[in-house]
Short mmCIF file of C-alpha atoms in Angstrom, two decimals:
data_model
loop_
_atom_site.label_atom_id
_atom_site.label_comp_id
_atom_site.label_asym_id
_atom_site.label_seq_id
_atom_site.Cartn_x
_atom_site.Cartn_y
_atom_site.Cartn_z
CA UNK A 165 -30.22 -7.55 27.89
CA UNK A 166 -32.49 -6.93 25.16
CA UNK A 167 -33.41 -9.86 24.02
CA UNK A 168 -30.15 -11.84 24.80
CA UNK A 169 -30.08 -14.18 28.03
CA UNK A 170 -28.62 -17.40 29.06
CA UNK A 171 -28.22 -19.75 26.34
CA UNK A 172 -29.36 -17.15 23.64
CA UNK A 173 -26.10 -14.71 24.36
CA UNK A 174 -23.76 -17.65 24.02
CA UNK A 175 -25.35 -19.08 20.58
CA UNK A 176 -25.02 -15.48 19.14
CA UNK A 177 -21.17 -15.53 20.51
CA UNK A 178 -20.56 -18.83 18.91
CA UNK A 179 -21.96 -18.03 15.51
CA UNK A 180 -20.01 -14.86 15.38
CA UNK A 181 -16.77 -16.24 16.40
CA UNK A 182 -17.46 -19.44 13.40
CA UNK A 183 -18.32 -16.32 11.30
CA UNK A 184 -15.19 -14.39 11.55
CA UNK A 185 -12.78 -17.26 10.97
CA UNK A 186 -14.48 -18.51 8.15
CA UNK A 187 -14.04 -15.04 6.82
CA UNK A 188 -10.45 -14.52 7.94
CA UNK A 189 -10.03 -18.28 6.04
CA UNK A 190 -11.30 -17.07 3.23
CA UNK A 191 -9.54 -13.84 2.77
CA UNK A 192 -5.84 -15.07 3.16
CA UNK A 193 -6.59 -18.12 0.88
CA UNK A 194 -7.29 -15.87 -1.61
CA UNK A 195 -4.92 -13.51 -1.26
CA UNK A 196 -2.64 -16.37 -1.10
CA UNK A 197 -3.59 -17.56 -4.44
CA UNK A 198 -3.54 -14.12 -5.82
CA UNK A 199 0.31 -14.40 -4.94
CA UNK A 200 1.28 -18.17 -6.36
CA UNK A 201 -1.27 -19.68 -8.20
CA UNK A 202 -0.33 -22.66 -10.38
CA UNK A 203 2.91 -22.84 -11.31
CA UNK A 204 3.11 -22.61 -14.83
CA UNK A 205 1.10 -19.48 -14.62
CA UNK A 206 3.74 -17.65 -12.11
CA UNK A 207 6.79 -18.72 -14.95
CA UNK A 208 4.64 -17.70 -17.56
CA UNK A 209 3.94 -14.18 -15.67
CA UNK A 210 7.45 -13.76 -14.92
CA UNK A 211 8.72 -14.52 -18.77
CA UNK A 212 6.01 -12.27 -19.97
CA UNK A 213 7.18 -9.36 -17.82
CA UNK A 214 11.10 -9.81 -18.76
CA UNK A 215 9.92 -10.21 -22.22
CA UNK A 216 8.52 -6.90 -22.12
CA UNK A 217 10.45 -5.02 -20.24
CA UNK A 218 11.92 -2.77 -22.36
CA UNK A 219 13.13 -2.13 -26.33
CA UNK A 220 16.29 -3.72 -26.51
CA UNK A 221 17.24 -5.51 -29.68
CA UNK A 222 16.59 -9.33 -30.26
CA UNK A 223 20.36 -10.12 -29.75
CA UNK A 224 20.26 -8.19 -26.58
CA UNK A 225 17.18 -9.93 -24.79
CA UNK A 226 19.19 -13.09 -24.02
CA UNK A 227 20.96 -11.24 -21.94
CA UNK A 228 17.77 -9.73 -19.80
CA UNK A 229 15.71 -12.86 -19.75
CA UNK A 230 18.51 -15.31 -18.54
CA UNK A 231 20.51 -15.12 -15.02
CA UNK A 232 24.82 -16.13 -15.91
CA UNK A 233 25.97 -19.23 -14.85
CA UNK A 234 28.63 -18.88 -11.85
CA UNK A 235 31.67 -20.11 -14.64
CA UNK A 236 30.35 -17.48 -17.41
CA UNK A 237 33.63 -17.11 -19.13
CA UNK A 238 33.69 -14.21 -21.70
CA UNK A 239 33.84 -14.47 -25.39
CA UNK A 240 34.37 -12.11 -28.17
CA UNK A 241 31.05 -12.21 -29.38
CA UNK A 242 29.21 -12.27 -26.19
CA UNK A 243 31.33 -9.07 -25.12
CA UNK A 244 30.65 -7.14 -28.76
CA UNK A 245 26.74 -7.78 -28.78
CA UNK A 246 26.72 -6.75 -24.69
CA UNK A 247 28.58 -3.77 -26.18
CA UNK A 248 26.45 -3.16 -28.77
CA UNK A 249 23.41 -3.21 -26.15
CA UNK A 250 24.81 -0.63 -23.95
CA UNK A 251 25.64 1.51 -27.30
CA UNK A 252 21.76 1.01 -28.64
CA UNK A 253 20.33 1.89 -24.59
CA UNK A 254 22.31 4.87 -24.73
CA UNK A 255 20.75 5.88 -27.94
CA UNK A 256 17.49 5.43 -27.31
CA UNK A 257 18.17 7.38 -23.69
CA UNK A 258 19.35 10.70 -25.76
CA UNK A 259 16.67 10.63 -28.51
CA UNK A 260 14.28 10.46 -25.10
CA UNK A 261 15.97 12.78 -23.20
CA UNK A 262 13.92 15.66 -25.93
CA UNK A 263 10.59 16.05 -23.91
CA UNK A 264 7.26 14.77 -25.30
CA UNK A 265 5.40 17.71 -26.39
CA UNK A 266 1.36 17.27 -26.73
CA UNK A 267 -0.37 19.38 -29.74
CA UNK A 268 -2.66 21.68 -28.49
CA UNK A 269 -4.96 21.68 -31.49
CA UNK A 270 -7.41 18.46 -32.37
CA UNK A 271 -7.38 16.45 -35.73
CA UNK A 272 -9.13 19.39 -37.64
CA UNK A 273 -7.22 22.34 -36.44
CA UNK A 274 -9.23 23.32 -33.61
CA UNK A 275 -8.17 24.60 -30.43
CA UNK A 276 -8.02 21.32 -28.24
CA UNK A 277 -9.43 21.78 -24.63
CA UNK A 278 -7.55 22.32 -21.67
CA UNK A 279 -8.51 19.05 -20.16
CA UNK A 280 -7.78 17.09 -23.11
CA UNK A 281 -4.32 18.13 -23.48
CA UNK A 282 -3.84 17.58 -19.46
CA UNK A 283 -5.06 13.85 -20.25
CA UNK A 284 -2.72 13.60 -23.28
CA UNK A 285 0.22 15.17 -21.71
CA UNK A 286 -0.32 13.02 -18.46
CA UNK A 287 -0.58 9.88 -20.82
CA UNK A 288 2.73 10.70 -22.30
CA UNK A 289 4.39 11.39 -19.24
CA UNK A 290 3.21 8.01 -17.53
CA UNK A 291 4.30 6.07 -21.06
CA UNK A 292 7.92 7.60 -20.65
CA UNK A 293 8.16 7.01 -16.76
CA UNK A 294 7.09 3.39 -17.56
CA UNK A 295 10.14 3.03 -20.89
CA UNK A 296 12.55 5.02 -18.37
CA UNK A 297 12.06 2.52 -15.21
CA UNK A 298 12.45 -0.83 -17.59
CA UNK A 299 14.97 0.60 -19.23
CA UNK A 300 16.77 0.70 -15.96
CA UNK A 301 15.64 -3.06 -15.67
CA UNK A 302 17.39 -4.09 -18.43
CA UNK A 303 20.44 -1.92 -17.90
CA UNK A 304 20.30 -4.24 -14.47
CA UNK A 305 20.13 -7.44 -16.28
CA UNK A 306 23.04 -6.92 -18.56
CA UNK A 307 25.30 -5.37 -15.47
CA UNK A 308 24.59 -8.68 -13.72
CA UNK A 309 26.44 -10.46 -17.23
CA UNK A 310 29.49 -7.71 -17.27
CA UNK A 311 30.34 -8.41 -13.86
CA UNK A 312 30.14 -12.29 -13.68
CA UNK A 313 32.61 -11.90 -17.06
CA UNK A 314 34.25 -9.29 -15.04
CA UNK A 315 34.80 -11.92 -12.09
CA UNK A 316 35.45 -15.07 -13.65
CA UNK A 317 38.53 -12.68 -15.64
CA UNK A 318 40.25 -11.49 -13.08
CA UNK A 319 39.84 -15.00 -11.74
CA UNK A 320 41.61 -16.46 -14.67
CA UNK A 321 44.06 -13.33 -14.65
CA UNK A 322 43.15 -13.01 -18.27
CA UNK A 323 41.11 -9.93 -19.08
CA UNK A 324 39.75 -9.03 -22.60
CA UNK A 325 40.18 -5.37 -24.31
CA UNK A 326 36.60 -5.67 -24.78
CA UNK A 327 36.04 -5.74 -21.19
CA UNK A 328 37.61 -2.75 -20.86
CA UNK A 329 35.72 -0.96 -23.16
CA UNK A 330 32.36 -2.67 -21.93
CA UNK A 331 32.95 -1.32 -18.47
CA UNK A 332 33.26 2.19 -19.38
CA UNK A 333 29.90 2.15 -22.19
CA UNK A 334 28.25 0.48 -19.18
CA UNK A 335 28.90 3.40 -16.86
CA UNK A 336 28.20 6.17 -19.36
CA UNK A 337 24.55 4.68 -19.97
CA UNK A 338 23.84 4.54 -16.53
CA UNK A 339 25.09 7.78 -15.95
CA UNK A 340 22.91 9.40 -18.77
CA UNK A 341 19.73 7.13 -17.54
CA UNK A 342 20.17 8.04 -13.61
CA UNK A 343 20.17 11.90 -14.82
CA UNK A 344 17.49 11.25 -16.78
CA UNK A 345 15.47 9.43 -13.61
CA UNK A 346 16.42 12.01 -10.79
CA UNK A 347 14.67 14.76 -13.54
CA UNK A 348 11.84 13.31 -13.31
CA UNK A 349 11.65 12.38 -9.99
CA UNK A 350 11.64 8.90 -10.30
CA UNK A 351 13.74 6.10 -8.05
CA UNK A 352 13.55 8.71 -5.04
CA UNK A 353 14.22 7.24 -1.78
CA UNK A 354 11.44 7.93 0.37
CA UNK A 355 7.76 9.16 -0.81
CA UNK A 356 4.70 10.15 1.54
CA UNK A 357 0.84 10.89 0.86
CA UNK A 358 -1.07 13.11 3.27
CA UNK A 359 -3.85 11.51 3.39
CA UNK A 360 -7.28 13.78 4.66
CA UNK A 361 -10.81 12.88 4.97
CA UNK A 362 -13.82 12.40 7.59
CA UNK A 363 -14.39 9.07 9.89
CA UNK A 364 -18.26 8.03 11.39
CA UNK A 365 -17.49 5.57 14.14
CA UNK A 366 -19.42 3.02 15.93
CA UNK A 367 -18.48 1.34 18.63
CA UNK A 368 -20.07 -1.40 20.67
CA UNK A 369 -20.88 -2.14 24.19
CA UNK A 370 -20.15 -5.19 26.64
CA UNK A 371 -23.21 -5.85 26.69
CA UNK A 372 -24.29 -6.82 23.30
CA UNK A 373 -27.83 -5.95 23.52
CA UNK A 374 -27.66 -2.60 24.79
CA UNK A 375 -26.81 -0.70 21.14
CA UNK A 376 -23.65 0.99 20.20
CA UNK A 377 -22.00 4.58 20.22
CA UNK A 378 -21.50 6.59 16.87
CA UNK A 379 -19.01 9.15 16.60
CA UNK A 380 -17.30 11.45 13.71
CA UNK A 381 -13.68 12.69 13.76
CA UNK A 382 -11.22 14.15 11.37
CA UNK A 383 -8.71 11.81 9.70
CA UNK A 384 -5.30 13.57 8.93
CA UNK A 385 -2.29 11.77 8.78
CA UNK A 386 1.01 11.34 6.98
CA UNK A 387 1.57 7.30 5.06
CA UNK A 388 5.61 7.36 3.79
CA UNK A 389 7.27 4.70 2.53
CA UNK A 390 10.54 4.39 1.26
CA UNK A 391 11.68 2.64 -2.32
CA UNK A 392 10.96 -1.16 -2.69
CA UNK A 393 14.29 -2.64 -2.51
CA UNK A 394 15.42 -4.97 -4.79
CA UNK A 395 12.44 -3.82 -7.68
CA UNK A 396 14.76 -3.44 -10.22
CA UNK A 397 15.86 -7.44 -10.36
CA UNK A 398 13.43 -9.89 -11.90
CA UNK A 399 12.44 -11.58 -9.05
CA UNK A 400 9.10 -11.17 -7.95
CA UNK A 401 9.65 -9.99 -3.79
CA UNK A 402 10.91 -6.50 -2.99
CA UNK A 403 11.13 -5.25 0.62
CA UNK A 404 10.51 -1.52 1.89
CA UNK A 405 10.39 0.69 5.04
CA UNK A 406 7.20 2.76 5.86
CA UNK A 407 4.91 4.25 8.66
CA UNK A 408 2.51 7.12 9.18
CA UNK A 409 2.24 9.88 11.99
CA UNK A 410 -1.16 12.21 12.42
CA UNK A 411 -4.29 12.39 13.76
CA UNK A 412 -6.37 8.97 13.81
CA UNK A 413 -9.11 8.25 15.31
CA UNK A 414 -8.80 5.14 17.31
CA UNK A 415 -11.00 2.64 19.79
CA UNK A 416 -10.98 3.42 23.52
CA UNK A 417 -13.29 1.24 25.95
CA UNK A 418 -14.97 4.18 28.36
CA UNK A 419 -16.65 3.32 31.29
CA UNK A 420 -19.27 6.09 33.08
CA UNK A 421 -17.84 8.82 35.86
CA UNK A 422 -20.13 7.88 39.15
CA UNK A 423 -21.65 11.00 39.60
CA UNK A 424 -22.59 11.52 35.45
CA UNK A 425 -24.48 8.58 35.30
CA UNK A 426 -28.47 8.50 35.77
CA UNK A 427 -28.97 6.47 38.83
CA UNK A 428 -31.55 4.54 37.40
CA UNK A 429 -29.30 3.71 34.14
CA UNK A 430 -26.95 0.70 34.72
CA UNK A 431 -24.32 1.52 31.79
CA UNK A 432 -21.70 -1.16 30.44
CA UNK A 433 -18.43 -0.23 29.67
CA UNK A 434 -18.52 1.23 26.06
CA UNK A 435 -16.74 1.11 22.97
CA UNK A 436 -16.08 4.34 21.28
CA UNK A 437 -14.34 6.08 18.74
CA UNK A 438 -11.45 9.04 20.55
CA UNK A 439 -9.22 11.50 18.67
CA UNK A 440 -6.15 10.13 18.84
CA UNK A 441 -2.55 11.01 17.70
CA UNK A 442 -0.63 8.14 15.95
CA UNK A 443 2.52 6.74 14.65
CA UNK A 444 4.07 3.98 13.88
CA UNK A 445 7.24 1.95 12.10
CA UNK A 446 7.24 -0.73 9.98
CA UNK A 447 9.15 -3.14 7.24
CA UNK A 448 6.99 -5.52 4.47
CA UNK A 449 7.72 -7.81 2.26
CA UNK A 450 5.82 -7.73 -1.07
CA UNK A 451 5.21 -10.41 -3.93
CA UNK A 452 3.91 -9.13 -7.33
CA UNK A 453 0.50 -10.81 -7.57
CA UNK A 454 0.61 -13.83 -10.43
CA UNK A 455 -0.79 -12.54 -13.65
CA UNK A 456 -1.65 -8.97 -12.50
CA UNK A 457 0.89 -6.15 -13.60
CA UNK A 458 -0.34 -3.48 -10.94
CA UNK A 459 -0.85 -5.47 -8.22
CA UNK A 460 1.24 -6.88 -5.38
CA UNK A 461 0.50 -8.63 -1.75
CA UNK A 462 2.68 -7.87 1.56
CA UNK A 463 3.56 -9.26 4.54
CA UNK A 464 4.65 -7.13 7.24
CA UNK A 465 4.79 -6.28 10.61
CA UNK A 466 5.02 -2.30 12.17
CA UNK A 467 4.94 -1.11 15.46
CA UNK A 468 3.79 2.24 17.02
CA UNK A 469 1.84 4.37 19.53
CA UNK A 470 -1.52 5.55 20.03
CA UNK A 471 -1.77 9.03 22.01
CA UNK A 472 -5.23 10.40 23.13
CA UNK A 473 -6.38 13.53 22.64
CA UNK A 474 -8.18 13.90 25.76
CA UNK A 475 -9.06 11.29 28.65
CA UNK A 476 -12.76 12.10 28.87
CA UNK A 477 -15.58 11.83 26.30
CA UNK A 478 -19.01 12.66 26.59
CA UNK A 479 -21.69 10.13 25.26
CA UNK A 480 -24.89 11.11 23.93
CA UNK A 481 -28.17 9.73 26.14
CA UNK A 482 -31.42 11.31 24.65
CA UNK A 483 -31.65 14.20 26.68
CA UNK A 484 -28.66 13.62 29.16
CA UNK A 485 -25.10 13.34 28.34
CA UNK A 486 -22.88 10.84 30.01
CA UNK A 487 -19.18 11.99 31.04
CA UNK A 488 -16.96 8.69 30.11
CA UNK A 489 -13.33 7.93 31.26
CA UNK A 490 -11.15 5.80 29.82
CA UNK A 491 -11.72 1.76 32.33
CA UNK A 492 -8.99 1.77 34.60
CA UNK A 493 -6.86 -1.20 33.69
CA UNK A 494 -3.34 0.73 34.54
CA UNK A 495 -2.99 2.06 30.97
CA UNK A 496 -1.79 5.84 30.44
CA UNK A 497 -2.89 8.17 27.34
CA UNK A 498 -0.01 6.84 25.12
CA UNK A 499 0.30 3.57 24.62
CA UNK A 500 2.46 1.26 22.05
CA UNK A 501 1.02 -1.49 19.66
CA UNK A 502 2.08 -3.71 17.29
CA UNK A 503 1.06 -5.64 14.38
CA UNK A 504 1.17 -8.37 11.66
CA UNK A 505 -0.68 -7.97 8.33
CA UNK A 506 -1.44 -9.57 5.35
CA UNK A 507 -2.41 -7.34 2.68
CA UNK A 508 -3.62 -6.95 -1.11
CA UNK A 509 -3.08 -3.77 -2.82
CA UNK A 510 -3.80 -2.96 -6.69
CA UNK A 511 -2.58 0.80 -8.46
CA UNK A 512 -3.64 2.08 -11.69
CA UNK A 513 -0.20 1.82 -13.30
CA UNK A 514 2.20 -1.11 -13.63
CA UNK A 515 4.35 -1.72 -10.92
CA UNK A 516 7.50 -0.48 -12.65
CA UNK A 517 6.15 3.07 -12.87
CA UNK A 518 4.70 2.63 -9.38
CA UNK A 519 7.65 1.84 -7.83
CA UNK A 520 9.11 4.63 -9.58
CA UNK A 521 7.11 6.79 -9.06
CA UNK A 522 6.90 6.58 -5.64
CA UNK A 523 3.28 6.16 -5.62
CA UNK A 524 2.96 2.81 -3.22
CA UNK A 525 1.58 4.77 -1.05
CA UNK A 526 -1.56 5.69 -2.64
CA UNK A 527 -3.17 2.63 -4.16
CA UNK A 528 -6.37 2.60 -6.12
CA UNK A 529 -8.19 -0.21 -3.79
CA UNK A 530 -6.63 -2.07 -1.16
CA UNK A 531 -7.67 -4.93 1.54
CA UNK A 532 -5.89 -6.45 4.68
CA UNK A 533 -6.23 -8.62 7.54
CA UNK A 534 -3.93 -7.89 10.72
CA UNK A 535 -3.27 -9.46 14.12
CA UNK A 536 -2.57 -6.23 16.75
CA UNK A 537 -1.71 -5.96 20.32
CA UNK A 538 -2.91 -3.30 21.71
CA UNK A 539 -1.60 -2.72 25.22
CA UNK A 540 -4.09 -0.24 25.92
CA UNK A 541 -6.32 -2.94 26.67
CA UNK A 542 -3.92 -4.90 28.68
CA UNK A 543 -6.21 -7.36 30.96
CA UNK A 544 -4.92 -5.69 34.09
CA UNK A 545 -7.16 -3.98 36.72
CA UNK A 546 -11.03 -3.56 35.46
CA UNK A 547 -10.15 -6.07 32.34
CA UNK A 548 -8.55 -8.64 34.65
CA UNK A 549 -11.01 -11.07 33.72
CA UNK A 550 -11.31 -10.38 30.53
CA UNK A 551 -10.38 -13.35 27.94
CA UNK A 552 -7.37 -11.72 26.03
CA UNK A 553 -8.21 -8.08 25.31
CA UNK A 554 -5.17 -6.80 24.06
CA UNK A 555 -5.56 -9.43 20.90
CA UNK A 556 -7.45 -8.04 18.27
CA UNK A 557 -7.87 -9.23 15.17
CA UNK A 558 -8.56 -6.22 12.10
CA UNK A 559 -10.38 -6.20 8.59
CA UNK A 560 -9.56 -2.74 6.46
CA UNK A 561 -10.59 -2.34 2.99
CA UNK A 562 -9.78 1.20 0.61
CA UNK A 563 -10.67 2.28 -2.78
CA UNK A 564 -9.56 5.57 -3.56
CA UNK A 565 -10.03 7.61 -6.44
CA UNK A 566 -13.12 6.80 -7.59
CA UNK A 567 -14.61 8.67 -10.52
CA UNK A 568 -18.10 10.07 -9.18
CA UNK A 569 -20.06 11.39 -12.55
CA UNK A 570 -22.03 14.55 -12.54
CA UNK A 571 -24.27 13.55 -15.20
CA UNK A 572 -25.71 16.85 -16.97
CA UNK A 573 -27.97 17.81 -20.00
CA UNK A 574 -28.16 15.76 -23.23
CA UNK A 575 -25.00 16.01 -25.18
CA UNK A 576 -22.98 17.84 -22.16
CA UNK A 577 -20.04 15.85 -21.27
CA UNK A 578 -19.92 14.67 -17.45
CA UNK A 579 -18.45 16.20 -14.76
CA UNK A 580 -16.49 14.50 -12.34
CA UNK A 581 -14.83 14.95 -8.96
CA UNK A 582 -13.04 11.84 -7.30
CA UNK A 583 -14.34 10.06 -3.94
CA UNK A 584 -12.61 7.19 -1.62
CA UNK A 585 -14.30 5.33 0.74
CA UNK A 586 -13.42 2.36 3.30
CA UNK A 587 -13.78 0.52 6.36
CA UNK A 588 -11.86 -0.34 9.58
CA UNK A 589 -13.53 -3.13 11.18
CA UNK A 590 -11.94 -4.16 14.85
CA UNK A 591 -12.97 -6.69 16.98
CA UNK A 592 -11.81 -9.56 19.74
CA UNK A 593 -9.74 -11.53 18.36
CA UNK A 594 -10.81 -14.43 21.19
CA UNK A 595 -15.07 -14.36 21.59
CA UNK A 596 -14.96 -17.48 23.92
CA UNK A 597 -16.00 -15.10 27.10
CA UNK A 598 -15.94 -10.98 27.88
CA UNK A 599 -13.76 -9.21 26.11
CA UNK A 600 -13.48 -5.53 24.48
CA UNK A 601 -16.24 -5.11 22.11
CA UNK A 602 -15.73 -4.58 18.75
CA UNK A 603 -15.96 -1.15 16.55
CA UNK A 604 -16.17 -0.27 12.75
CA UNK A 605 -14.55 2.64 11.16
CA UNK A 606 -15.85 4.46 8.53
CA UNK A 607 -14.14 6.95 6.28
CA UNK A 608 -15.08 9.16 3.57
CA UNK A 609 -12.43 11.06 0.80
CA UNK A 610 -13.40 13.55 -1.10
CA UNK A 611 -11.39 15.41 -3.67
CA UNK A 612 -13.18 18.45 -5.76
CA UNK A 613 -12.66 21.71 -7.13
CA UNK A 614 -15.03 24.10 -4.89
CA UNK A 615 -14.66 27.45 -6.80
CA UNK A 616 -15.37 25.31 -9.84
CA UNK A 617 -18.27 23.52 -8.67
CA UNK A 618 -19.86 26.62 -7.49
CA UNK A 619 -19.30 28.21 -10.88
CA UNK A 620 -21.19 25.50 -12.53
CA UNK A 621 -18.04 24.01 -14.25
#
């Protein structure tokens, strides 16, 4: 085996196993105090983010930074400064509702460049997303105050003129806001990302010392996700709906056709890389990470299906190729999976304009740990006595939209195309005894301008 007998294989099974958990450990305690932290600090993040989340008047902020007590019984001045909210929201909605219009010349009266004003205009448009969205917060927060008045009146069988008149300056706001909103595309219900790029495999053997199998594959699939429910209150957990569908490369354990094989070779069954078709379901709970505005960690759980593309695979020997099959262990080309994860995911823009936006499913760098069953390893037939190979246990880490500079010439400003990179690592999720190897994924995003580039610009 290469170096690895007896004794010597189990150490190196040991060490890896104490190695993993310690890093699973450390992951999810961190991630975990991402989420909470001290105490204080989560109040203090929460009051910070109500205290700024919007451009309502002094008199009006009571309002948005306090829940109503169950026997909140109207008064005349409560019900005239709530009025006088709604009146100053709808304001500030009209005298927004005039788009934002970026100069096109530069402090001195030159001609500004096309890129600039793109970055200018793109500023502006993310700055009004982000007033629209917590102006819709606070437009929330008071509703919550007009209908506990609301209640506790027709409870009493005593209901104010002001009321009245609250009610309909209340719908007229939101009205003029919503319009505003579905303009520019924001609060839709369901968003997706198609997300494209290249994946180098490698996947290991059962036998540990023998080496492992590289592979490349396309990576084109579809992540949607539909709106976080329950953004738009101040509490810190939302919940949303998701999946993806598309092509996915995923890990198949091949064993060697009889008659392909060298007959002087003895090959193990192999991990490897396969083109695969893939979807899946799923529902998460998220919790805004304490003290970070553009972050949030989930919890949730998806299931789905992994199809093969084909049942055969050829692995590369030197000079010889080796026709593989997938090890007979009763499972067909299609076969379902499900998951738990724990995951940490941080966007460029706060979480308002995120959410939004729609863009949750594109975020600048993200991390997770997941527990899958996979029952195309089920231990039946050739896995039989395998220890638990349909329990896998998976690492996955993604930045995207990384700024790659093109550095030029003195005094020549930088050119720039963006790049994403991450990994998939898989492996056993028990290493007490044989079991499916593991595999690690990597994948490569690209995004540039090609005519451009090959213009020099």
């Amino acid at each position: 085996m290469s170096g690895f007998s007896g004794p010597n294989v189990h150490q190196f099974m040991v060490q890896n196993n104490r190695h993993q958990t310690l890093s699973s450990t450390v992951i999810v305690a961190s991630l975990v105090y991402m989420c909470f932290g001290p105490a204080s600090a989560a109040g203090q993040d929460l009051l910070a983010r109500r205290n700024t989340a919007g451009l309502l008047p002094t008199d009006c902020r009571r309002f948005v930074e306090t829940n109503p007590p169950k026997d909140a019984s109207p008064t005349s001045d409560a019900l005239k400064t709530l009025l006088a909210c709604y009146k100053t929201a709808k304001r500030e909605l009209s005298a927004r509702a005039v788009p934002t219009i970026v100069s096109a010349t530069t402090a001195d009266g030159a001609p500004a460049k096309v890129a600039d004003t793109l970055v200018a205009a793109n500023a502006a448009n993310t700055a009004t997303n982000q007033w629209l969205l917590r102006q819709h917060i606070n437009l929330k927060a008071l509703d919550r105050w007009v209908g506990r008045y609301a209640d506790t009146s027709r409870r009493a069988n005593e209901w104010p003129p002001e009321l009245s008149e609250l009610l309909t300056s209340s719908e007229e706001s939101h009205t003029t806001l919503e319009a505003m909103l579905a303009q520019r595309g924001l609060r839709e219900l369901f968003s997706a990302t198609l997300v494209t790029g290249a994946v180098v495999g490698n996947g290991r053997p059962v036998d540990e010392g023998s080496g492992g199998e590289q592979t490349a594959a396309a990576l084109a699939h579809v992540v949607w996700e539909s709106k976080h429910f329950g953004d738009d209150r101040f509490e810190r957990f939302d919940f949303a709906l998701g999946g993806r569908f598309g092509f996915v490369p995923a890990l198949s354990l091949v064993e060697p056709v009889d008659d392909s094989a060298p007959a002087e070779s003895e090959e193990s069954p192999q991990a490897v890389y396969q083109e695969a078709f893939l979807w899946d379901l799923g529902a998460r709970a998220n919790l805004r990470a304490n003290g970070q505005k553009s972050a949030e960690v989930s919890l949730g759980v998806r299931i789905g299906q992994t199809i093969l593309g084909t049942q055969s695979v050829l692995l590369d020997r030197g000079q010889s190729s080796v026709l593989s099959v997938p090890i007979a262990n009763g499972a067909t080309k299609a076969e379902l999976f499900w998951e738990a994860a724990l995951a940490y995911n941080l966007f460029n823009n706060p979480m308002e304009v995120v959410h939004g936006e729609g863009s949750t499913v594109a975020p600048a760098f993200s991390a997770s740990i997941a527990w899958r069953h996979d029952s195309r390893f089920r231990g039946e037939g050739a896995l039989a006595s395998f220890d638990a190979p349909d329990e896998r246990l998976v690492f996955r880490f993604m930045i995207d939209a990384l700024k790659v500079i093109d550095r030029r010439e003195v005094a020549e400003k930088p050119r720039t195309f963006t790049f994403g990179f991450g990994v998939e690592h898989e492996a056993p999720l028990r290493r007490g005894g044989t079991t499916v190897p593991s595999g690690t994924k990597l994948i490569f995003r690209g995004d540039i301008d090609l005519l451009r580039a090959l213009r020099g610009q």
